[in-house]
Amino acid sequence: MRREISKWYSPVLNKEMDIVAYGEYGFALLLFPTAAADFLEYERFLLIDELKPYIESGKVKVYSINSINSESWLNDEMHPADKAKRHQQFN
């Protein structure tokens, strides 16, 4: 199974964002990490292993990206309005 990690720069967030792709072609499945986890969370928790037959057969190509929850909702030092603004930048 093909696995490719790359980065892209988000001018809106003003930071590089990590992304991992599994497979070569198929219906795009985009995964967002839970809470403050990272883009490799689903690999560590073996979800990618469960999807492997669908990935290898070309039914799906899975993408998993980083979140910015630690820079928004989970940041206890930010004002709630600033948390919402940062989250909106992620959208």
Short mmCIF file of C-alpha atoms in Angstrom, two decimals, residues 43-75:
data_model
loop_
_atom_site.label_atom_id
_atom_site.label_comp_id
_atom_site.label_asym_id
_atom_site.label_seq_id
_atom_site.Cartn_x
_atom_site.Cartn_y
_atom_site.Cartn_z
CA GLU A 43 -2.58 4.90 11.50
CA ARG A 44 -1.60 4.47 15.17
CA PHE A 45 -5.14 3.38 16.08
CA LEU A 46 -5.14 0.85 13.20
CA LEU A 47 -8.03 2.34 11.23
CA ILE A 48 -5.79 2.45 8.15
CA ASP A 49 -5.16 -1.29 8.57
CA GLU A 50 -8.92 -1.87 8.57
CA LEU A 51 -9.30 0.21 5.40
CA LYS A 52 -6.35 -1.49 3.69
CA PRO A 53 -8.46 -3.84 1.49
CA TYR A 54 -10.42 -0.84 0.14
CA ILE A 55 -7.25 1.21 -0.33
CA GLU A 56 -5.35 -1.56 -2.11
CA SER A 57 -8.29 -2.36 -4.40
CA GLY A 58 -8.54 1.29 -5.45
CA LYS A 59 -11.98 1.83 -3.94
CA VAL A 60 -10.72 4.66 -1.72
CA LYS A 61 -7.71 6.90 -1.39
CA VAL A 62 -7.42 8.11 2.20
CA TYR A 63 -6.08 11.49 3.25
CA SER A 64 -5.49 12.53 6.85
CA ILE A 65 -4.56 16.08 7.82
CA ASN A 66 -3.45 17.82 10.98
CA SER A 67 -5.84 19.85 13.06
CA ILE A 68 -5.27 23.16 14.78
CA ASN A 69 -7.41 22.39 17.83
CA SER A 70 -4.48 23.12 20.15
CA GLU A 71 -4.36 26.58 18.56
CA SER A 72 -8.09 27.17 18.93
CA TRP A 73 -10.69 25.31 21.02
CA LEU A 74 -8.20 23.47 23.26
CA ASN A 75 -6.04 26.52 23.99
#
